[in-house]
Coordinates of C-alpha atoms and ligand atoms in Angstrom, one line a residue:
X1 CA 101.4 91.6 94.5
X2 CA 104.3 94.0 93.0
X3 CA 102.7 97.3 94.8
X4 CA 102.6 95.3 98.0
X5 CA 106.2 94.6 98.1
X6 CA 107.1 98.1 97.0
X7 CA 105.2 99.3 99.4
X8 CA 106.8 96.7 102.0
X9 CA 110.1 98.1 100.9
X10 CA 109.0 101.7 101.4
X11 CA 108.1 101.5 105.1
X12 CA 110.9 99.1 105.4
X13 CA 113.5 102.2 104.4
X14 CA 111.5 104.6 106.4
X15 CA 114.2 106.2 108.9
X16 CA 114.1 105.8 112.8
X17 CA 113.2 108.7 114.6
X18 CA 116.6 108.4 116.6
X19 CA 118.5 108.4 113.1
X20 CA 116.9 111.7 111.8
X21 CA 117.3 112.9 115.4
X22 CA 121.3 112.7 115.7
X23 CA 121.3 114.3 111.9
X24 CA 120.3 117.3 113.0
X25 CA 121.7 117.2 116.6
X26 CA 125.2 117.8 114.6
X27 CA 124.0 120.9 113.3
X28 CA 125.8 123.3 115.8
X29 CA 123.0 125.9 114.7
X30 CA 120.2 123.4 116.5
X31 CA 122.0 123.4 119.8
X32 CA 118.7 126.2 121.2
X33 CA 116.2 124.2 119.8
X34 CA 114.1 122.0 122.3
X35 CA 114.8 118.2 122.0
X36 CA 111.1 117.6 122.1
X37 CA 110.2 120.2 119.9
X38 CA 112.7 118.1 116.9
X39 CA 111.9 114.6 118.3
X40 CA 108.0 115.5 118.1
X41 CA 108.6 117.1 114.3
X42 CA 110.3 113.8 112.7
X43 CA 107.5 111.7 114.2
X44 CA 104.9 114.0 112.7
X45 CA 107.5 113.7 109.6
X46 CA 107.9 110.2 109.2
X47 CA 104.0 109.3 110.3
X48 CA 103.1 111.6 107.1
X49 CA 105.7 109.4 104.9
X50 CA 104.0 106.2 106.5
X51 CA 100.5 107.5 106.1
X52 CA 101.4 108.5 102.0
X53 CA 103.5 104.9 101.7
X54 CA 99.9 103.2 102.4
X55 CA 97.5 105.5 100.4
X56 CA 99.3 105.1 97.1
X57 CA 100.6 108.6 96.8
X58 CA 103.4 108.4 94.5
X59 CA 106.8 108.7 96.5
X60 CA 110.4 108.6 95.0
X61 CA 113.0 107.1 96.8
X62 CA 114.8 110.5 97.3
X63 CA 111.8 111.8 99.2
X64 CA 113.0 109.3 102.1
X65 CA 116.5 110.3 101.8
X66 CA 117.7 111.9 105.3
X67 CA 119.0 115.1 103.6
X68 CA 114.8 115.7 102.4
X69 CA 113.5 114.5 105.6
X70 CA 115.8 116.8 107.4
X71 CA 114.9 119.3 105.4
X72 CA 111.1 118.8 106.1
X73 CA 111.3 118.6 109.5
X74 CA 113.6 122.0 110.3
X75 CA 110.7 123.3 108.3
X76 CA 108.4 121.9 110.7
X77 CA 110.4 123.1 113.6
X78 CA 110.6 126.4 112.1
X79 CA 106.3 126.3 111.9
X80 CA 106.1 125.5 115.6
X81 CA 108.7 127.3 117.1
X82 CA 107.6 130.6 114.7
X83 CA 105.2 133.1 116.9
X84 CA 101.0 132.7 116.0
X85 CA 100.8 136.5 117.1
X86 CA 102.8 137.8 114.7
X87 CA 103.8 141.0 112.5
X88 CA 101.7 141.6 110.0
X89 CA 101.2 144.2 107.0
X90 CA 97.9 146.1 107.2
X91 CA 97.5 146.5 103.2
X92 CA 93.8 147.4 103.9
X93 CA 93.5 151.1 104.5
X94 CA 91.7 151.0 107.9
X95 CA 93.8 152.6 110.3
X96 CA 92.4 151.2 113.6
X97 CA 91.7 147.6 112.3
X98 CA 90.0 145.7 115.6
X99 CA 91.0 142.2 113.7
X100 CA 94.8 143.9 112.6
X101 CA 95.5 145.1 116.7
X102 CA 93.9 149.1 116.3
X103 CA 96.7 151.2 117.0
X104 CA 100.3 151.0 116.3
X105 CA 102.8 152.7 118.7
X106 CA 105.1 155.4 118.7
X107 CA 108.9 154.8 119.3
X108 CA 108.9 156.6 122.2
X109 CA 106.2 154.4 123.4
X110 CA 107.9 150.8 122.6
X111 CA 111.1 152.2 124.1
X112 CA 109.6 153.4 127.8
X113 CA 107.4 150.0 127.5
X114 CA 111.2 148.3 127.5
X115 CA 112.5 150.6 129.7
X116 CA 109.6 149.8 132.8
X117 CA 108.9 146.0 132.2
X118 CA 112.5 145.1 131.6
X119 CA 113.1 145.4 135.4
X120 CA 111.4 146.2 138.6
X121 CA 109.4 149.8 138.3
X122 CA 107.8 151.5 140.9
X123 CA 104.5 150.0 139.8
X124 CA 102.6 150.6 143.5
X125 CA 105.3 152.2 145.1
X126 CA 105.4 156.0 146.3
X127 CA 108.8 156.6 145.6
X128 CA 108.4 160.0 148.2
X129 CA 106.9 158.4 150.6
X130 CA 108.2 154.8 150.6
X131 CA 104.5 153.1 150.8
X132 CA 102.3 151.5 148.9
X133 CA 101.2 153.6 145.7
X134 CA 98.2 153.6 143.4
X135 CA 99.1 151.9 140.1
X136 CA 97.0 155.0 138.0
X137 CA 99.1 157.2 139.7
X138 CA 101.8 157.6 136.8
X139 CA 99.1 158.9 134.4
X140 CA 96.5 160.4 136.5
X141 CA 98.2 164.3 136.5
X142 CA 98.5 164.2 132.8
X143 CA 94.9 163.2 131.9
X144 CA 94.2 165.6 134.6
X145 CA 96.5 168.3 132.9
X146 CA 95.1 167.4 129.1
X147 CA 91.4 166.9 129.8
X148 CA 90.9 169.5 132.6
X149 CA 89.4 166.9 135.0
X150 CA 89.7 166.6 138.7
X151 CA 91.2 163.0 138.7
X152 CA 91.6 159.8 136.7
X153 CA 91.9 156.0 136.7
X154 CA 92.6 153.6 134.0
X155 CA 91.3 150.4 133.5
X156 CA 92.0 147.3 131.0
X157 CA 89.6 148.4 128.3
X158 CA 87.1 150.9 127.8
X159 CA 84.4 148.3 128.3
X160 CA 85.8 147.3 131.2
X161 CA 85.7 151.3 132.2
X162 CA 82.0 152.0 130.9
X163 CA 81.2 148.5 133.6
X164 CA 82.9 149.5 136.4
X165 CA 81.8 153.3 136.0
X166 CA 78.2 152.1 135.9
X167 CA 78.2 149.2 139.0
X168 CA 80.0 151.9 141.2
X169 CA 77.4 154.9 140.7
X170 CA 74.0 153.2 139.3
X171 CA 73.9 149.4 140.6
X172 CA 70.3 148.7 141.2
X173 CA 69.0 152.3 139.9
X174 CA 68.0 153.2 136.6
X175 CA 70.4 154.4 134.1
X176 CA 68.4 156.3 131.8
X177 CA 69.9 155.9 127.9
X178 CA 68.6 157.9 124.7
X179 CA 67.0 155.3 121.9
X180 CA 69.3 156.6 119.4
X181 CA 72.3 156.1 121.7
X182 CA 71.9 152.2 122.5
X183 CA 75.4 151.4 120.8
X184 CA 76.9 148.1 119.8
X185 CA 80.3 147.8 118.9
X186 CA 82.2 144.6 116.7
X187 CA 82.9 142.2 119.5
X188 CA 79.9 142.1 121.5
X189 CA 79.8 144.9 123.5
X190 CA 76.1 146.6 123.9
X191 CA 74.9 148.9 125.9
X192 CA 71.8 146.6 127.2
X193 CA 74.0 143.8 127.9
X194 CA 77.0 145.8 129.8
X195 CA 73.9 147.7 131.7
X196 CA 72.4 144.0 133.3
X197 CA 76.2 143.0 133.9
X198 CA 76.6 146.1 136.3
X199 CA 73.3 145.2 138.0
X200 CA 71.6 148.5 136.7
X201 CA 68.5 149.0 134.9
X202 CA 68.3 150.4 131.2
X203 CA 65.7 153.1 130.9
X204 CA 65.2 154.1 127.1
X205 CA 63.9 157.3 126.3
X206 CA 62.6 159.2 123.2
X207 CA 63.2 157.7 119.8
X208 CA 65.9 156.5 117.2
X209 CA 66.3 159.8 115.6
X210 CA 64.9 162.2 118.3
X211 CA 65.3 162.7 122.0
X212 CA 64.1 165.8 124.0
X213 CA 64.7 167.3 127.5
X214 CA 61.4 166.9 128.3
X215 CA 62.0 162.8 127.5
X216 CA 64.7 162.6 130.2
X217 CA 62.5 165.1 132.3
X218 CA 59.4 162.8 132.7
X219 CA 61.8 159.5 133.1
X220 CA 63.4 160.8 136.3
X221 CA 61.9 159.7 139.2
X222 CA 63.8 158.5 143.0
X223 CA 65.2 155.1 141.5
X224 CA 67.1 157.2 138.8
X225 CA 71.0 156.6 139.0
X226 CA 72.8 158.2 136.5
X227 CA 71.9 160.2 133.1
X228 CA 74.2 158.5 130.4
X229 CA 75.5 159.5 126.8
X230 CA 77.1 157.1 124.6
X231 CA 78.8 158.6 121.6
X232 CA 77.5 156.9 118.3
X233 CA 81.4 156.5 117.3
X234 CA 80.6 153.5 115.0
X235 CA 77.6 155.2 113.4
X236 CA 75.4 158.0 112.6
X237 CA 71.7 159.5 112.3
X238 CA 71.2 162.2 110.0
X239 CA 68.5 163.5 108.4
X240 CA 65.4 164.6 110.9
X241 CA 67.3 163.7 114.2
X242 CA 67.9 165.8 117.7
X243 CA 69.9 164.6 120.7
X244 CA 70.3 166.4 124.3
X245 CA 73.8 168.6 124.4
X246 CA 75.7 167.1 126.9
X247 CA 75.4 171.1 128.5
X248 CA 71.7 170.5 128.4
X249 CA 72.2 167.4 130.1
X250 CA 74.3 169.0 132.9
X251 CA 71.8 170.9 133.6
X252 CA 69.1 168.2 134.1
X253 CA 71.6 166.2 136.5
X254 CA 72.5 169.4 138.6
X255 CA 68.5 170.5 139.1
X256 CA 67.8 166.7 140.3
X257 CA 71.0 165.6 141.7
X258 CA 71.7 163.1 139.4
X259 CA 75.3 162.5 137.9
X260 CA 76.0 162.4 134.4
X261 CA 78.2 160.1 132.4
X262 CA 79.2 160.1 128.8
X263 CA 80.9 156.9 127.2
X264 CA 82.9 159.0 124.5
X265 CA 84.7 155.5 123.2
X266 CA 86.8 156.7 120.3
X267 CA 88.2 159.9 122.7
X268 CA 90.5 162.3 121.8
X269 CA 92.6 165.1 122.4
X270 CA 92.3 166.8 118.7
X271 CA 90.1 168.9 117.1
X272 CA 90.4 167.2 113.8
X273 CA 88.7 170.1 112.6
X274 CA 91.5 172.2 112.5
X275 CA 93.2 169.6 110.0
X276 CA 90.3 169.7 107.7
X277 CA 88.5 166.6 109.0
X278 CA 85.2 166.3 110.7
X279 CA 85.3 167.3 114.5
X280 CA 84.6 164.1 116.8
X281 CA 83.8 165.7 120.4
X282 CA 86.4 166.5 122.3
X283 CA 87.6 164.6 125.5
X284 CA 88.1 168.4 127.0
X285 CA 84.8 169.5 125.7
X286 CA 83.0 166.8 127.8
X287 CA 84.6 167.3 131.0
X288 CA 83.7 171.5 130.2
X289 CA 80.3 170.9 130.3
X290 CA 80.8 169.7 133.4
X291 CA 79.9 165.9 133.1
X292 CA 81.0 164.2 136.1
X293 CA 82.2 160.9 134.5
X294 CA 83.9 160.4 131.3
X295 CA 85.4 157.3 129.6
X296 CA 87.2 156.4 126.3
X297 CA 89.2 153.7 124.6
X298 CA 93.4 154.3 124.3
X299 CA 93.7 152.3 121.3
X300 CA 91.2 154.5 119.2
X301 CA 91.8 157.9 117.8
X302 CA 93.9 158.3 120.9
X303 CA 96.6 156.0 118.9
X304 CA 98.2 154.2 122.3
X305 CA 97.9 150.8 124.0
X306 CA 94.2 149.1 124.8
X307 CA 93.2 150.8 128.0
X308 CA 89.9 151.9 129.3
X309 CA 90.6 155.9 130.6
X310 CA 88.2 156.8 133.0
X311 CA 88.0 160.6 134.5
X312 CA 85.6 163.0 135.9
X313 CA 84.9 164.1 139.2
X314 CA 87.2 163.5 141.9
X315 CA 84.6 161.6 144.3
X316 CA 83.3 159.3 141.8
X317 CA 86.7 158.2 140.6
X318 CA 88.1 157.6 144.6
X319 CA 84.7 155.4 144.6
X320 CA 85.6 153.4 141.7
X321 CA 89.3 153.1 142.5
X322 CA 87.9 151.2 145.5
X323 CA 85.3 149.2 143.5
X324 CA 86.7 145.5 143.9
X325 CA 86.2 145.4 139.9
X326 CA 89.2 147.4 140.0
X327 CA 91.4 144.8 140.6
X328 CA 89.8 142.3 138.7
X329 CA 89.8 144.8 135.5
X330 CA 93.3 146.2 136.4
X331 CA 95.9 147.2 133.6
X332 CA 99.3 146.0 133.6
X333 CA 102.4 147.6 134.1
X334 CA 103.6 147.1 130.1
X335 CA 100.3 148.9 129.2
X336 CA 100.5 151.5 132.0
X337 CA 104.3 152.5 130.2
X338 CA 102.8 152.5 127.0
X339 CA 99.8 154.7 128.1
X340 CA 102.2 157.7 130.0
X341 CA 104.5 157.5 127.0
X342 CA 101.3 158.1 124.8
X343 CA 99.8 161.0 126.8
X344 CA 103.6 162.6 127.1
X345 CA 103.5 162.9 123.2
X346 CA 100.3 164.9 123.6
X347 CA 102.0 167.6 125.8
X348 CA 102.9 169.2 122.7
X349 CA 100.0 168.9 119.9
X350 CA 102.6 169.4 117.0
X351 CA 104.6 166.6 118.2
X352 CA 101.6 164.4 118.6
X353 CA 100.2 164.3 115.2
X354 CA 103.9 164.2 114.2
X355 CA 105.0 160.8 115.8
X356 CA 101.6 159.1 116.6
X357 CA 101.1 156.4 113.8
X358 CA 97.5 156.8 113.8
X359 CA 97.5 160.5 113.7
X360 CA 100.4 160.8 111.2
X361 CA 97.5 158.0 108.7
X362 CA 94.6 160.4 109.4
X363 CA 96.1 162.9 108.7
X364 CA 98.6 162.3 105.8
X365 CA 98.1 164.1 102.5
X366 CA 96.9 162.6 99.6
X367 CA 100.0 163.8 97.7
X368 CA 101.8 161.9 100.0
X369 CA 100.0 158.6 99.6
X370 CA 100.2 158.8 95.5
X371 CA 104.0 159.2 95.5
X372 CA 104.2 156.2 98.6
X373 CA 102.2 154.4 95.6
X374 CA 104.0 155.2 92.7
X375 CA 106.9 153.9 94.6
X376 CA 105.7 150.8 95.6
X377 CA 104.1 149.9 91.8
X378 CA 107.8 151.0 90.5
X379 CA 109.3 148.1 92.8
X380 CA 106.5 145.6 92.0
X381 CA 107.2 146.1 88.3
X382 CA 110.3 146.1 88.7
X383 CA 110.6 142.4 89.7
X384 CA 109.8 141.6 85.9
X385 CA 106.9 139.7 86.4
X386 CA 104.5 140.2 83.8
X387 CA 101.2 137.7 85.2
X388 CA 100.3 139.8 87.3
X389 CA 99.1 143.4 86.5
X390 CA 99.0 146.7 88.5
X391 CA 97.3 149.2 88.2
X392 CA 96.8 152.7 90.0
X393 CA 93.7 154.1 91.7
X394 CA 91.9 156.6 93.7
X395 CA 89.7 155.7 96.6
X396 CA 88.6 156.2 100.1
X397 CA 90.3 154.4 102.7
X398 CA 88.6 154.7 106.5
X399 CA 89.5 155.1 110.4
X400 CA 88.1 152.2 111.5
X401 CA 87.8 150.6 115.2
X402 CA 84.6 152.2 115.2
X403 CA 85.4 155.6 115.0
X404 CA 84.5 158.8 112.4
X405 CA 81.9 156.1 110.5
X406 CA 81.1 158.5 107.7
X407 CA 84.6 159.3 107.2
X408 CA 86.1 159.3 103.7
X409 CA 89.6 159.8 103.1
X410 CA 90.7 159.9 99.7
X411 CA 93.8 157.4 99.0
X412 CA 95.5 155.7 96.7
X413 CA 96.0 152.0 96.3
X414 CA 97.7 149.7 94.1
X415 CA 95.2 147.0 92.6
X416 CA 96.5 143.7 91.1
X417 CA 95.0 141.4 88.4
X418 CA 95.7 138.5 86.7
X419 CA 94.1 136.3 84.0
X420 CA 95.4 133.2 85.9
X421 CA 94.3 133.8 89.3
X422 CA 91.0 135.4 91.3
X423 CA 91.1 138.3 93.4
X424 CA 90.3 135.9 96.1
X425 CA 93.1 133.6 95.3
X426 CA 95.3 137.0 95.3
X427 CA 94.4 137.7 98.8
X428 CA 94.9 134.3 100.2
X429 CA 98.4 134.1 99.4
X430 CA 98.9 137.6 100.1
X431 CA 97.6 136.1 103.7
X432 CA 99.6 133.1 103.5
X433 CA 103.3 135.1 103.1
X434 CA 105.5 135.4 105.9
X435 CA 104.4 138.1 107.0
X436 CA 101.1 138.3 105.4
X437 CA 99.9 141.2 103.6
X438 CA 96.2 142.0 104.3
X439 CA 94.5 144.0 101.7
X440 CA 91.2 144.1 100.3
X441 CA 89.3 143.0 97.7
X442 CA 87.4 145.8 95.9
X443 CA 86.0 145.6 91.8
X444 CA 87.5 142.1 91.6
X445 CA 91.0 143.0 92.4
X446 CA 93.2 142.9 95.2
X447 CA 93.7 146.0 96.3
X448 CA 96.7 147.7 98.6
X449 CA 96.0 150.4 100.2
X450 CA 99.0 152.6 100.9
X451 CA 97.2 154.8 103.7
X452 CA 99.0 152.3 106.2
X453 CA 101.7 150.3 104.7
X454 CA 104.9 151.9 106.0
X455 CA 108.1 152.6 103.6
X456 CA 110.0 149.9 105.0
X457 CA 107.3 147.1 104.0
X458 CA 107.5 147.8 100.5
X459 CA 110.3 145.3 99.4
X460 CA 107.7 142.9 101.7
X461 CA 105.1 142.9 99.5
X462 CA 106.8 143.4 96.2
X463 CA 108.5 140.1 96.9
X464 CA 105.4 138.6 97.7
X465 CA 103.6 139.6 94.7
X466 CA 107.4 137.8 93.0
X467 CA 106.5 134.9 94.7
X468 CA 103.2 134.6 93.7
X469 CA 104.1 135.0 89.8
X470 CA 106.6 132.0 89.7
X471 CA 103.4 129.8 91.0
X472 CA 101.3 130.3 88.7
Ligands
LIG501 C1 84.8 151.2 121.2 C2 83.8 151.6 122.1 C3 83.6 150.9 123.3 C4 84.5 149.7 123.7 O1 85.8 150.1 123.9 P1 87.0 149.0 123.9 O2 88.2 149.9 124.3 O3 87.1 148.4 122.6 O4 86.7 148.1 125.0 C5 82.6 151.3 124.2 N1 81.8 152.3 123.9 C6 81.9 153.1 122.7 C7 81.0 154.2 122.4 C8 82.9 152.7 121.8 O5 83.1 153.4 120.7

């Protein structure tokens, strides 16, 4: 009878919604928030109070004091007016994290993205001529210039730039495909699939570990299309394996008049080689031995925006320019910025590993990394908070976004422990801060690898390990 009245009493000193509502209109610092952004967070507010007032949970009276209800509901505001795509601290090691966005971009990049899409741009305009322009104009003489090939396009993904390639020279033929070549990357891309989408037909040849000449010999017939080679960027076959040299391949197109494409995915510029890393092929090196269409991702080991680059010879591009998939697949002008600010940087190789995030996290030394760690442990210790341990150790961190798969890169990360809380509870409040910190979870720790946290995220993350310590 008592806990009926109470409870009586409770709704009874619930607020109005138009009570709360002229509280927090007087706060001058409200004036830019939208009225139906605060009138829709004090009824969620006050239907939770409502909802805990009838299932027994144990209120005070100060929880329905205005000055706590205000104070829940600007947090409330704060949650829904807060951005869901949001910064967020890469703590894992992988440089081109799918999940985490892939590449990161240079200044120079974020400033000429600002610079175009802040105004009007010539985005189709020929500025000599006064008519209608192509939008790949702005980038096709540099690919042109870097690659060595006759002309370019750019689509919005490389996906999008291995379908349209394929539906403008092969729809209806047979696009003949090594076995150890049928590729599927995270997110549902496969060869087989993107092949029926374009309206061609797959022809496999040779085996998982071994294709010949002779195997794309004898599958030629009239009905053949296009010869195409996929670069396993996301895996590899060693051991007893052979593939067709995309020179070999050249040769089989020219004696039976049959183009050849190669879907090089993670492309680049580089010759990691020279930096003491495994060589991935070329972009260049394709388009030497003289394959008539080649496409890659820019978000990969290229380190800009997602694009789909397409180049190769000058009479198959003008053909896909005009395939309607074109328009339908088209990039946008903030991408377009980003990608010529990207392929600028590469006029000057020095420059580009020097200011490309995702070169400069390839590439940085290991010495490098351990005193970036040593730093970061000094500032998470020095927060004084003795439940959670660090400790200091030596592992491989990868590239990621399917590219260099056997790639090991020696780093160092910062691994944390405590006897109150599991690794997994670690890395869910890691997740939860504002902005979260994703790391990994490796020999029951939490682990942060410093491969690609930058300087300035440091305090970040050492307050967020604080924060975690005065839970528990
Ligand atoms: C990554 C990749 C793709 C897909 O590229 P997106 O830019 O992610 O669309 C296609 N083919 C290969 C070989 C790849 O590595």
């Amino acid at each position: 009878m008592e806990n009926k009245s109470l409870k009586r009493n409770l709704l009874k000193s619930l607020p109005g919604v138009d009570h709360i509502f002229t509280q927090i209109q007087k706060n001058k610092f409200n004036d830019n928030i939208p009225k139906s952004v605060i009138i829709d967070s004090i009824r969620t507010y006050i239907e939770k109070l409502r909802l805990s007032i009838l299932s027994n949970i144990n209120l005070s009276s100060k929880d329905l004091d205005d000055s706590s209800i205000i104070s829940e509901v600007n947090t409330l505001i704060e949650k829904t007016l807060a951005p869901n795509l949001k910064k967020t601290i890469n703590a894992t090691g992988v440089i081109l994290h799918t999940n985490l966005g892939r590449s990161i971009l240079p200044d120079e990049v974020l400033n000429n993205i600002t610079a175009v899409s802040s105004g009007y741009s010539n985005l189709e305009l020929n500025l000599s001529t006064g008519k209608r322009g192509l939008r790949y104009s702005c980038v096709e003489d540099i690919l042109c210039k870097l690659s060595g090939a006759e002309a370019a396009m750019v689509v919005n993904n490389n996906a999008a730039a291995v379908l349209i390639s394929l539906e403008t020279i092969a729809k209806d033929k047979q696009v003949i495909v090594s076995r150890g070549e049928l590729v599927e990357i995270g997110g549902s891309f496969r060869i087989p699939d993107v092949m029926i989408k374009s309206g061609c037909i797959l022809k496999e040849i040779g085996t998982t570990n071994r294709t010949h000449v002779k195997d794309y010999e004898n599958a030629i017939t009239d009905e053949t299309g296009l010869l195409l080679k996929v670069h396993t960027s996301n895996y590899s076959i060693v051991g007893f394996s052979l593939s067709v040299t995309l020179n070999e391949l050249h040769r089989i197109g020219q004696k039976h008049k049959i183009p050849v494409m190669e879907d090089l995915g993670s492309g680049t510029f580089i010759d990691f080689s020279k930096y003491g890393l495994k060589k991935e092929p070329t972009i260049s090196e394709s388009i030497a031995a003289g394959t008539d269409i080649v496409t890659f991702s820019g978000d990969k080991l290229l380190g800009g925006p997602q694009a789909g680059i397409i180049i190769g010879k000058k009479k198959i591009i003008d053909k896909i320019k005009e395939n309607p998939l074109a328009r339908a697949l088209r990039i946008d002008k903030m991408t377009l910025s980003a990608l010529e600010a990207t392929l600028n940087l590469y006029r000057d190789e020095e420059k580009a590993v020097k200011s490309i995030p995702t070169l400069k996290m390839l590439l940085i030394p290991f010495s490098k990394i351990q005193e970036k760690a040593e730093r970061l442990n000094d500032l998470i210790s020095d927060t004084g908070s003795t439940k959670i341990a660090t400790v200091l150790l030596t592992k491989n961190s990868k590239a990621g976004g399917g590219s260099m798969p056997l790639l090991k890169l020696k780093t160092k990360c910062i691994g944390l422990k405590s006897d109150k809380l599991s690794a997994d509870k670690i890395e869910k409040l890691m997740r939860a801060n504002n902005p979260p910190v994703i790391g990994r979870i490796e020999d029951n720790l939490f682990v942060i690898d410093l491969r690609t946290v930058k300087e300035k995220e440091f305090p970040i993350i050492a307050k967020a390990v604080k924060k975690i310590t005065e839970r528990i």
